[in-house]
Short mmCIF file of C-alpha atoms and ligand atoms in Angstrom, two decimals:
data_model
loop_
_atom_site.label_atom_id
_atom_site.label_comp_id
_atom_site.label_asym_id
_atom_site.label_seq_id
_atom_site.Cartn_x
_atom_site.Cartn_y
_atom_site.Cartn_z
CA MET A 1 11.29 -17.75 33.02
CA ASP A 2 12.10 -15.30 30.19
CA GLU A 3 10.49 -11.89 30.90
CA ASP A 4 10.18 -11.27 27.09
CA LYS A 5 7.82 -14.16 26.77
CA VAL A 6 6.02 -14.28 30.07
CA ILE A 7 3.88 -11.30 31.04
CA ASN A 8 3.60 -10.65 34.71
CA HIS A 9 4.96 -14.09 35.46
CA ARG A 10 1.67 -15.59 34.27
CA TYR A 11 0.96 -15.35 30.63
CA GLN A 12 3.33 -17.11 28.29
CA ILE A 13 3.22 -15.74 24.78
CA GLN A 14 2.89 -18.40 22.13
CA ALA A 15 1.89 -16.67 18.95
CA GLU A 16 0.47 -13.49 17.52
CA LEU A 17 -3.20 -13.75 16.61
CA GLY A 18 -3.67 -10.31 15.16
CA LYS A 19 -2.79 -6.69 15.27
CA GLY A 20 -4.94 -3.61 14.82
CA GLY A 21 -4.47 0.07 15.20
CA TYR A 22 -4.75 -0.04 19.02
CA GLY A 23 -3.74 -3.43 20.18
CA GLN A 24 -1.73 -6.51 19.49
CA VAL A 25 -3.38 -9.82 20.30
CA PHE A 26 -1.45 -12.90 21.36
CA LYS A 27 -2.30 -16.45 22.08
CA VAL A 28 -0.86 -17.00 25.51
CA LEU A 29 -0.83 -19.88 27.96
CA ASP A 30 -2.19 -18.93 31.38
CA LEU A 31 0.44 -20.62 33.59
CA VAL A 32 -1.89 -20.53 36.60
CA LYS A 33 -5.05 -21.99 35.15
CA ARG A 34 -3.15 -23.95 32.40
CA PHE A 35 -5.24 -23.05 29.45
CA ASP A 36 -4.90 -20.95 26.38
CA VAL A 37 -6.34 -17.49 26.34
CA ALA A 38 -5.95 -14.39 24.22
CA LEU A 39 -4.06 -11.37 25.58
CA LYS A 40 -4.59 -7.98 24.01
CA ILE A 41 -1.89 -5.49 24.79
CA ASP A 42 -2.01 -1.72 24.22
CA ILE A 43 0.22 -0.70 21.30
CA ASN A 44 0.13 3.04 22.00
CA SER A 45 0.44 2.73 25.77
CA LYS A 46 -2.58 5.01 26.14
CA GLY A 47 -4.58 2.73 28.32
CA SER A 48 -7.18 2.16 25.61
CA VAL A 49 -7.19 -1.54 26.28
CA LEU A 50 -8.20 -0.98 29.87
CA GLN A 51 -11.04 1.28 28.61
CA GLU A 52 -12.09 -1.52 26.31
CA ALA A 53 -11.93 -4.00 29.16
CA LYS A 54 -14.26 -1.78 31.17
CA ILE A 55 -16.85 -1.89 28.40
CA LEU A 56 -16.36 -5.65 27.91
CA LYS A 57 -16.95 -6.13 31.61
CA GLU A 58 -20.34 -4.47 31.27
CA LEU A 59 -21.18 -6.68 28.32
CA GLN A 60 -20.25 -9.98 30.08
CA GLY A 61 -22.85 -12.74 29.94
CA GLY A 62 -24.17 -11.90 26.53
CA GLU A 63 -24.10 -14.54 23.81
CA GLY A 64 -21.18 -14.13 21.45
CA ILE A 65 -19.35 -11.69 23.75
CA PRO A 66 -15.77 -12.94 24.67
CA LYS A 67 -15.24 -13.72 28.32
CA LEU A 68 -13.02 -11.27 30.16
CA TYR A 69 -10.62 -13.08 32.46
CA ASP A 70 -8.10 -10.54 33.67
CA THR A 71 -6.61 -7.09 33.17
CA GLY A 72 -3.20 -5.83 34.13
CA LYS A 73 -0.23 -3.58 33.55
CA THR A 74 3.32 -4.12 32.51
CA PRO A 75 6.02 -1.47 33.11
CA THR A 76 5.28 -0.04 29.60
CA SER A 77 1.75 -1.08 28.76
CA THR A 78 -1.64 -2.37 29.75
CA TYR A 79 -3.43 -5.58 28.70
CA MET A 80 -6.58 -7.58 29.08
CA VAL A 81 -6.94 -11.34 28.97
CA ILE A 82 -9.94 -12.73 27.16
CA GLN A 83 -11.39 -15.92 25.80
CA ILE A 84 -9.45 -17.29 22.79
CA LEU A 85 -11.47 -17.55 19.67
CA GLY A 86 -11.16 -18.72 16.06
CA PRO A 87 -10.54 -16.81 12.84
CA SER A 88 -12.43 -13.70 11.86
CA LEU A 89 -15.03 -13.75 9.10
CA SER A 90 -12.65 -11.96 6.85
CA LEU A 91 -9.90 -14.57 7.31
CA SER A 92 -12.32 -17.42 7.09
CA LEU A 93 -13.83 -16.05 3.85
CA LYS A 94 -10.24 -15.77 2.35
CA THR A 95 -9.52 -19.35 3.25
CA MET A 96 -12.87 -20.80 2.21
CA GLY A 97 -13.04 -18.87 -1.12
CA SER A 98 -16.70 -17.98 -0.77
CA TYR A 99 -19.69 -18.36 1.54
CA ASN A 100 -22.97 -19.73 0.32
CA ILE A 101 -26.17 -17.78 0.87
CA ASN A 102 -27.18 -19.99 3.72
CA THR A 103 -24.08 -19.14 5.64
CA VAL A 104 -24.36 -15.45 4.85
CA THR A 105 -27.96 -15.26 6.20
CA LEU A 106 -26.99 -17.15 9.31
CA ILE A 107 -24.05 -14.83 9.86
CA MET A 108 -26.34 -11.78 9.36
CA LEU A 109 -28.90 -13.12 11.87
CA GLN A 110 -26.26 -13.70 14.49
CA ALA A 111 -24.69 -10.33 13.76
CA ILE A 112 -28.02 -8.53 14.19
CA SER A 113 -28.42 -10.21 17.63
CA ARG A 114 -24.91 -9.25 18.74
CA ILE A 115 -25.42 -5.65 17.80
CA GLU A 116 -28.87 -5.68 19.48
CA TYR A 117 -27.31 -7.00 22.65
CA VAL A 118 -24.57 -4.38 22.68
CA HIS A 119 -27.27 -1.65 22.12
CA SER A 120 -29.36 -3.10 24.95
CA LYS A 121 -26.38 -2.43 27.27
CA GLY A 122 -26.31 1.21 26.18
CA TYR A 123 -23.35 0.97 23.77
CA ILE A 124 -22.85 1.37 20.08
CA HIS A 125 -19.94 -0.53 18.56
CA ARG A 126 -18.97 1.97 15.88
CA ASP A 127 -16.63 -0.33 14.00
CA ILE A 128 -18.72 -3.19 12.65
CA LYS A 129 -16.79 -5.07 9.93
CA PRO A 130 -15.98 -8.74 9.10
CA GLN A 131 -12.68 -8.56 11.00
CA GLN A 132 -14.66 -7.99 14.23
CA PHE A 133 -16.71 -11.21 14.09
CA LEU A 134 -14.73 -14.18 15.21
CA ILE A 135 -15.84 -17.74 15.01
CA GLY A 136 -16.23 -19.37 18.36
CA PRO A 137 -17.27 -22.70 19.75
CA GLN A 138 -20.54 -24.22 18.53
CA SER A 139 -20.53 -22.00 15.41
CA THR A 140 -21.26 -18.89 17.54
CA LEU A 141 -20.07 -15.67 16.12
CA TYR A 142 -18.34 -13.43 18.64
CA LEU A 143 -18.23 -9.71 18.38
CA VAL A 144 -14.84 -8.31 19.45
CA ASP A 145 -12.99 -5.00 19.62
CA PHE A 146 -14.88 -2.58 21.74
CA GLY A 147 -11.87 -0.14 21.59
CA ILE A 148 -14.04 2.63 20.04
CA ALA A 149 -17.40 1.62 21.35
CA LYS A 150 -19.32 4.40 22.97
CA LYS A 151 -22.15 4.83 25.41
CA PHE A 152 -25.22 6.26 23.69
CA ILE A 153 -27.39 6.30 26.77
CA ILE A 154 -26.09 8.38 29.57
CA ASP A 155 -28.14 8.93 32.72
CA ASN A 156 -31.17 7.42 30.93
CA CYS A 157 -30.89 9.96 28.11
CA HIS A 158 -29.78 9.41 24.49
CA ILE A 159 -26.65 11.36 23.62
CA SER A 160 -27.44 14.49 21.65
CA PHE A 161 -27.17 15.01 17.99
CA GLN A 162 -23.91 16.56 16.82
CA SER A 163 -22.42 17.44 13.52
CA GLN A 164 -18.75 18.30 12.59
CA CYS A 165 -17.52 15.20 14.40
CA SER A 166 -14.35 13.40 13.42
CA ARG A 167 -14.80 10.33 11.28
CA VAL A 168 -15.11 7.10 13.22
CA GLY A 169 -14.59 3.48 12.26
CA SER A 170 -13.05 1.86 9.19
CA CYS A 171 -13.30 3.64 5.91
CA SER A 172 -14.72 0.62 4.00
CA TYR A 173 -17.52 -0.03 6.43
CA ALA A 174 -18.18 3.45 7.81
CA SER A 175 -21.70 4.84 7.40
CA ILE A 176 -22.40 7.93 5.35
CA ASN A 177 -22.98 9.74 8.68
CA SER A 178 -19.44 8.98 9.74
CA HIS A 179 -18.19 10.43 6.42
CA ILE A 180 -20.19 13.63 6.75
CA GLY A 181 -19.28 14.20 10.39
CA ILE A 182 -22.61 13.29 12.04
CA ARG A 183 -22.25 11.73 15.43
CA LEU A 184 -22.90 7.97 15.24
CA SER A 185 -25.87 6.31 16.83
CA ARG A 186 -27.48 2.84 16.64
CA ARG A 187 -28.44 3.16 13.03
CA ASP A 188 -24.83 3.46 11.97
CA ASP A 189 -23.83 0.01 13.34
CA PHE A 190 -26.48 -1.45 10.96
CA GLU A 191 -25.36 0.57 7.93
CA SER A 192 -21.95 -0.97 8.45
CA LEU A 193 -23.62 -4.37 8.79
CA VAL A 194 -25.32 -3.98 5.45
CA TYR A 195 -21.91 -3.20 3.88
CA MET A 196 -20.52 -6.26 5.62
CA GLY A 197 -23.33 -8.43 4.20
CA ILE A 198 -22.57 -7.21 0.68
CA PHE A 199 -18.93 -7.90 1.26
CA LEU A 200 -19.62 -11.46 2.44
CA ILE A 201 -21.50 -12.18 -0.82
CA ARG A 202 -19.36 -10.24 -3.30
CA LYS A 203 -16.00 -10.42 -1.50
CA PHE A 204 -15.67 -6.84 -2.60
CA LEU A 205 -17.07 -3.46 -1.99
CA PRO A 206 -17.16 -0.88 -4.82
CA TRP A 207 -15.17 1.60 -2.72
CA PHE A 208 -12.29 -0.76 -1.95
CA GLN A 209 -9.09 1.13 -2.74
CA ASP A 210 -5.37 0.79 -3.00
CA LYS A 211 -4.07 0.35 0.57
CA ARG A 212 -1.20 2.71 -0.27
CA LEU A 213 -3.54 5.67 -0.69
CA ASP A 214 -3.39 8.12 2.31
CA ASP A 215 -6.27 8.03 4.65
CA ASN A 216 -7.88 11.31 3.72
CA ARG A 217 -7.93 10.33 0.06
CA LYS A 218 -9.38 6.89 0.92
CA TRP A 219 -12.13 8.33 3.04
CA SER A 220 -13.13 10.99 0.49
CA ASN A 221 -13.11 8.56 -2.42
CA ALA A 222 -15.10 6.03 -0.44
CA PHE A 223 -17.65 8.72 0.56
CA GLN A 224 -18.17 9.77 -3.09
CA ILE A 225 -18.75 6.20 -4.23
CA LYS A 226 -21.09 5.35 -1.33
CA ARG A 227 -22.99 8.52 -2.09
CA ASP A 228 -23.28 8.09 -5.88
CA ILE A 229 -23.45 4.43 -6.51
CA SER A 230 -26.69 3.03 -7.96
CA GLU A 231 -28.61 0.24 -6.24
CA GLN A 232 -27.85 -2.13 -9.05
CA ASP A 233 -24.10 -1.58 -8.74
CA LEU A 234 -24.03 -1.77 -5.02
CA PHE A 235 -26.26 -4.72 -4.53
CA HIS A 236 -25.26 -6.74 -7.58
CA SER A 237 -25.67 -10.46 -6.77
CA CYS A 238 -27.20 -9.68 -3.36
CA PRO A 239 -30.67 -10.46 -2.16
CA LYS A 240 -32.99 -7.55 -2.64
CA GLN A 241 -33.62 -7.52 1.07
CA PHE A 242 -30.17 -6.02 1.62
CA ALA A 243 -31.30 -3.00 -0.38
CA ILE A 244 -34.41 -2.73 1.70
CA MET A 245 -32.42 -3.04 4.85
CA LEU A 246 -30.14 -0.16 3.86
CA SER A 247 -33.08 1.93 2.87
CA TYR A 248 -34.73 1.37 6.20
CA ILE A 249 -31.51 1.97 8.17
CA ARG A 250 -30.89 5.20 6.39
CA SER A 251 -34.41 6.35 7.12
CA LEU A 252 -33.95 6.10 10.86
CA LYS A 253 -33.62 9.26 12.97
CA PHE A 254 -30.54 9.93 15.07
CA GLU A 255 -32.13 8.67 18.29
CA GLU A 256 -34.47 6.10 16.81
CA ARG A 257 -34.34 2.52 18.01
CA PRO A 258 -33.77 0.22 15.01
CA ASP A 259 -36.49 -2.37 14.70
CA TYR A 260 -34.25 -5.45 15.27
CA GLU A 261 -37.12 -7.90 14.73
CA TYR A 262 -37.89 -6.33 11.41
CA LEU A 263 -34.22 -6.67 10.37
CA ARG A 264 -34.30 -10.31 11.34
CA GLU A 265 -37.53 -10.86 9.43
CA LEU A 266 -35.90 -9.38 6.33
CA ILE A 267 -33.10 -11.88 6.57
CA ASN A 268 -35.51 -14.70 7.32
CA SER A 269 -37.51 -13.76 4.25
CA ILE A 270 -34.39 -14.48 2.14
CA ARG A 271 -34.16 -17.88 3.84
CA ASN A 272 -37.82 -18.54 3.17
CA GLU A 273 -37.74 -17.47 -0.44
CA LEU A 274 -34.82 -19.75 -1.07
CA SER A 275 -36.05 -22.53 1.19
CA LEU A 276 -32.89 -22.47 3.22
CA THR A 277 -33.49 -24.73 6.14
CA SER A 278 -29.99 -25.66 7.31
CA THR A 279 -28.95 -23.88 10.41
CA VAL A 280 -25.40 -25.05 10.22
CA LEU A 281 -23.16 -22.10 9.83
CA GLY A 282 -20.56 -24.20 8.06
CA LEU A 283 -17.57 -22.32 9.43
CA ASN A 284 -14.96 -24.09 11.44
CA PHE A 285 -13.88 -22.72 14.81
CA VAL A 286 -10.37 -24.28 14.45
CA SER A 287 -9.93 -23.84 10.71
CA ARG A 288 -7.30 -21.15 11.09
CA LYS A 289 -3.68 -21.55 9.97
CA PRO A 290 -1.67 -23.07 12.74
CA TYR A 291 -0.16 -20.47 14.99
CA THR A 292 3.49 -19.71 14.66
CA VAL A 293 5.03 -20.91 17.85
CA ILE A 294 7.50 -18.55 19.34
CA VAL A 295 10.43 -20.05 21.19
CA LYS A 296 13.17 -18.37 23.19
CA LYS A 297 13.32 -15.15 21.27
CA ASN A 298 14.34 -11.73 22.47
CA GLU A 299 12.10 -8.78 21.83
CA ASP A 300 13.56 -7.86 18.40
CA GLU A 301 13.51 -11.41 17.13
CA LEU A 302 9.98 -11.75 18.44
CA LYS A 303 8.89 -8.67 16.53
CA LYS A 304 10.62 -9.95 13.33
CA LEU A 305 9.00 -13.27 13.79
CA MET A 306 5.62 -11.67 14.19
CA ASP A 307 6.09 -9.52 11.07
CA SER A 308 7.09 -12.53 9.05
CA SER A 309 4.16 -14.46 10.40
CA HIS A 310 1.92 -11.68 9.08
CA GLU A 311 3.56 -11.88 5.67
CA GLU A 312 3.32 -15.74 5.76
CA MET A 313 -0.35 -15.47 6.49
CA LYS A 314 -0.81 -13.16 3.58
CA SER A 315 1.04 -15.29 1.13
CA HIS A 316 -0.62 -18.44 2.44
CA ASN A 317 -3.95 -16.81 1.60
CA LYS A 318 -2.69 -15.86 -1.87
CA ARG A 319 -1.29 -19.38 -2.54
CA ARG A 320 -4.39 -21.19 -1.44
CA PRO A 321 -6.25 -22.44 -4.52
CA LYS A 322 -9.59 -20.76 -4.75
CA LYS A 323 -12.54 -23.09 -4.74
CA SER A 324 -14.60 -22.61 -7.85
CA ARG A 325 -17.14 -20.00 -7.00
CA THR A 326 -20.76 -20.36 -8.13
CA LEU A 327 -22.10 -16.89 -8.70
CA ILE A 328 -25.15 -16.51 -6.67
CA GLY A 329 -28.08 -16.20 -8.96
CA HIS A 330 -26.41 -18.14 -11.69
CA ASN A 331 -26.55 -21.58 -10.22
CA LYS A 332 -27.21 -24.08 -13.06
CA ASN A 333 -29.21 -26.55 -10.96
CA ASN A 334 -31.18 -24.14 -9.01
CA ASP A 335 -31.51 -20.82 -10.80
CA LEU A 336 -32.03 -18.31 -8.06
CA SER A 337 -31.54 -15.27 -10.23
CA ASP A 338 -35.03 -13.84 -9.68
CA LYS A 339 -34.43 -13.92 -5.92
CA PHE A 340 -31.41 -11.80 -6.19
CA LEU A 341 -30.82 -8.36 -7.16
CA LYS A 342 -32.15 -7.24 -10.46
CA ILE A 343 -33.67 -4.45 -8.56
CA PRO A 344 -35.34 -1.56 -10.22
CA THR A 345 -33.56 1.60 -10.98
CA MET A 346 -33.58 4.27 -8.27
CA LYS A 347 -36.62 5.98 -9.91
CA GLU A 348 -38.60 2.71 -10.14
CA SER A 349 -37.84 1.46 -6.64
CA ARG A 350 -40.45 1.91 -3.97
CA TYR A 351 -37.82 1.19 -1.37
CA SER A 352 -35.13 3.15 -2.91
CA ILE A 353 -31.89 3.53 -0.95
CA SER A 354 -30.87 6.94 0.06
CA GLY A 355 -30.52 8.41 -3.32
CA ASN A 356 -27.68 10.80 -4.00
CA VAL A 357 -26.44 13.37 -1.61
CA SER A 358 -26.58 16.64 -3.31
CA GLY A 359 -23.58 18.94 -2.84
CA SER A 360 -20.08 17.72 -2.37
CA SER A 361 -19.23 19.25 0.94
CA THR A 362 -18.14 16.61 3.42
CA LYS A 363 -18.36 19.09 6.29
CA PRO A 364 -21.84 20.07 7.24
CA ILE A 365 -21.74 23.35 9.04
CA THR A 366 -24.92 23.10 11.05
CA GLN A 367 -25.64 21.64 14.46
CA ASN A 368 -29.13 20.41 13.79
CA GLU A 369 -30.28 17.19 12.29
CA GLU A 370 -33.22 18.76 10.48
CA THR A 371 -31.10 21.39 8.93
CA ILE A 372 -28.64 18.74 7.72
CA ARG A 373 -31.60 16.78 6.29
CA ASN A 374 -32.48 19.92 4.38
CA ILE A 375 -28.91 20.17 3.02
CA TYR A 376 -29.04 16.55 1.95
CA PRO A 377 -32.74 16.31 1.02
CA GLU A 378 -32.67 13.20 -1.10
CA PHE A 379 -30.27 11.31 1.09
CA THR A 380 -32.32 11.99 4.19
CA ASN A 381 -35.83 12.08 2.81
CA ARG A 382 -37.01 10.42 5.85
CA LYS A 383 -40.69 10.91 5.37
CA LYS A 384 -40.56 9.28 1.94
CA LEU A 385 -38.43 6.40 3.10
CA PHE A 386 -40.37 5.97 6.33
CA ASN A 387 -43.70 5.64 4.36
CA SER A 388 -42.08 3.05 2.15
CA TYR A 389 -40.74 1.22 5.07
CA ASN A 390 -44.11 1.22 6.86
CA SER A 391 -46.09 0.05 3.83
CA PHE A 392 -43.46 -2.53 3.16
CA LYS A 393 -43.54 -3.63 6.76
CA SER A 394 -47.29 -4.07 6.88
CA GLN A 395 -47.25 -6.06 3.62
CA PHE A 396 -44.28 -7.97 4.75
CA ARG A 397 -45.71 -8.94 8.07
CA SER A 398 -49.05 -10.01 6.62
CA ASN A 399 -47.32 -12.27 4.20
CA SER A 400 -47.17 -15.72 5.70
CA ILE A 401 -44.16 -16.88 3.73
CA CYS A 402 -42.16 -14.29 5.37
CA LYS A 403 -42.85 -15.47 8.87
CA THR A 404 -40.63 -18.10 10.45
N1 ATP B 501 -10.19 -13.32 21.53
C1 ATP B 501 -9.51 -13.43 20.36
N2 ATP B 501 -9.15 -14.67 19.93
C2 ATP B 501 -8.48 -14.80 18.76
N3 ATP B 501 -8.07 -13.84 18.00
C3 ATP B 501 -8.40 -12.53 18.44
C4 ATP B 501 -9.13 -12.33 19.61
N4 ATP B 501 -9.31 -10.92 19.69
C5 ATP B 501 -8.72 -10.44 18.63
N5 ATP B 501 -8.18 -11.35 17.83
C6 ATP B 501 -7.48 -11.16 16.52
O1 ATP B 501 -6.71 -9.97 16.65
C7 ATP B 501 -7.15 -8.99 15.64
C8 ATP B 501 -6.97 -7.61 16.22
O2 ATP B 501 -7.76 -7.50 17.35
P1 ATP B 501 -8.65 -6.15 17.66
O3 ATP B 501 -9.61 -5.97 16.60
O4 ATP B 501 -9.31 -6.35 19.01
O5 ATP B 501 -7.44 -5.11 17.74
P2 ATP B 501 -7.55 -3.54 17.43
O6 ATP B 501 -6.16 -3.01 17.53
O7 ATP B 501 -8.54 -2.92 18.33
O8 ATP B 501 -8.06 -3.55 15.94
P3 ATP B 501 -8.59 -2.32 15.03
O9 ATP B 501 -7.41 -1.55 14.57
O10 ATP B 501 -9.37 -2.97 13.93
O11 ATP B 501 -9.47 -1.50 15.93
C9 ATP B 501 -8.58 -9.45 15.29
O12 ATP B 501 -8.95 -9.10 14.00
C10 ATP B 501 -8.48 -10.96 15.45
O13 ATP B 501 -7.93 -11.55 14.25
#
């Protein structure tokens, strides 16, 4: 059999499923077990895929965690073989045109549980975004890509607070902490998740930028917008609970355990307010564009084919007629506008999000969280936010309509 297409005499490459900064993922046929699997191969030959496989091994057994079947080496690279899954939320959103609020809340509930599970195993994901949630069998969302996941509990101790760290994650979904060089902890996975929730509703984040800009520029522009944007602009068309969620997340201390149940309650309160009862995610596991089948190609041709399949995928998404999109909150038959964000201005809001970061330095020069909180007093006015959160929480929990 052709060496170019069969890895280690066992995995026959059939199509490319995706490509990221670290790995290239193929649909392959396992010639021994005779079923399709996904094979992620290291692009940089730095062994990062094996590191990821090590983490994935520790996470095995959790709901929505891809099964790890095998790991191996080729003469030039390393790879892992995992369960094959469907399209990512980002691809599925493009092809579907938009998600209804029922779907978004169900996605958020599943995503909270995935993150909670990863945290329960001592890891933070550090790159939460729609591209990392893949649709699996039985409408289960799978969390993938543990390439930059990190242990936050070592020898039963939480990792220590650090500033002046390099940025981590993807610019569009990175938390403010990542922008200002604060070491990431559990809270940051959820800040990214709130941004993801906004994206799923708006199909847009206010800091999306021209892809051609260089990375430093993108990161610094995105930081400024994340820092300065008003609640109204950020959460436009979103349920007010998203704003409360961000406010709560940003009030958490570095080592603090997020209240996962509270986060779920917030999402469930959206469902209760809107009387959303359907538990059908409405996303199709197999609804992705048919894979490009690769036949008898040498390596160069294979590469070309993969590049063109990328382009094809892009233009396919462009060509696809967009379904008419009902703006949430402006539905003629069921006017939900009061349920969605017409939230008060920052001054009026009891549960205000972080407020603005004063000062423009993106490089805090201190080593201590309290000092940093003094530098960014409004942004990190934890006491104020914590009080708001606590009073909200007690009201919220005593309110029967919010209970499921
Ligand atoms: N198990 C899988 N089944 C199907 N498709 C997959 C699977 N794993 C990954 N993919 C596809 O491949 C893409 C890239 O995978 P992944 O995110 O693991 O690579 P990466 O190089 O680590 O990416 P990044 O640069 O975002 O960190 C995913 O967005 C997804 O579309």
